[in-house]
Coordinates of C-alpha atoms in Angstrom, one line a residue:
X1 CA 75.9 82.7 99.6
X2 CA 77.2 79.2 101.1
X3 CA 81.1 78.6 99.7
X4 CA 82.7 75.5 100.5
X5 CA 85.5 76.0 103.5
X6 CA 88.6 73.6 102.8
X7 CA 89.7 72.6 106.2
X8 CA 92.9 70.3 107.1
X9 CA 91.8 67.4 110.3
X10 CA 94.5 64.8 111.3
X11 CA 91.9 63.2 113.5
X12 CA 89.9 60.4 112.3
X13 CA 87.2 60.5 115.2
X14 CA 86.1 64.2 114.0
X15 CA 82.7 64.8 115.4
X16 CA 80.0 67.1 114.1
X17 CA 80.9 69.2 116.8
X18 CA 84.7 69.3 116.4
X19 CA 84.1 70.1 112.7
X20 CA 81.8 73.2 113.4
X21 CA 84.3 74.7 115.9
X22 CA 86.8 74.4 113.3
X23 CA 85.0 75.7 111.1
X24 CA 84.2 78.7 113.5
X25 CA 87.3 79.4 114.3
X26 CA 88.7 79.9 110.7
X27 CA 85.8 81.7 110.5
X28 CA 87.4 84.2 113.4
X29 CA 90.6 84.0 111.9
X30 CA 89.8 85.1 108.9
X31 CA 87.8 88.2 109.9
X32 CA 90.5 88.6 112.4
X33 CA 92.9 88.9 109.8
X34 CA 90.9 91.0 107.7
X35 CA 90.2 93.3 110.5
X36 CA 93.7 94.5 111.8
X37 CA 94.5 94.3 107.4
X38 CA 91.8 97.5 106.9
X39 CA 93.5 99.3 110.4
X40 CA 96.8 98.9 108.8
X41 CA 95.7 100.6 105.9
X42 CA 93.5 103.4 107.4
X43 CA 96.3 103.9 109.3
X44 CA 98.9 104.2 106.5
X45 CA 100.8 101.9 108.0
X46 CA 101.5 99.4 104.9
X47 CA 102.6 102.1 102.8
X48 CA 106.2 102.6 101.7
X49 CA 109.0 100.5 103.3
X50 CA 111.5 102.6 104.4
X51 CA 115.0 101.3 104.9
X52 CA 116.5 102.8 107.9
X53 CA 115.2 103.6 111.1
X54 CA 115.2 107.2 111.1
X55 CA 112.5 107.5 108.5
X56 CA 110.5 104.2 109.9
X57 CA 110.8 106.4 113.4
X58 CA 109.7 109.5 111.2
X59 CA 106.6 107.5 109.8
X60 CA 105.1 106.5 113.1
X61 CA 105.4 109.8 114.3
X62 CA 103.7 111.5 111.6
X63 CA 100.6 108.7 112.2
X64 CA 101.0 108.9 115.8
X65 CA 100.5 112.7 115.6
X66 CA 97.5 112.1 112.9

């Protein structure tokens, strides 16, 4: 399934070239992004947000340990 890809280019003297490395690099990016996303879930590491540093300490020791 072909989406279109919005991309930004200040240049004017894009070539076919320049716009399919851009385009491969969002590409990378992207699943880049989505990558470390599922290890930080997995991992429980986006879950509560704690607000002092003894139970953030107390967190990545328990996932550390896990």
């Amino acid at each position: 399934m072909n989406k279109p890809v919005w991309l930004w280019w200040s240049g004017t003297d894009a070539t076919t070239d320049d716009v399919n490395r851009c385009r491969q690099s969002f590409l990378r990016r992207f699943a880049l992004a989505r990558t470390f996303r599922m290890l930080k879930q997995t991992l429980g590491w986006v879950g509560p947000r704690l607000r002092s540093p003894t139970g953030a300490a107390c967190v990545n020791g328990r996932v550390v340990l896990a």
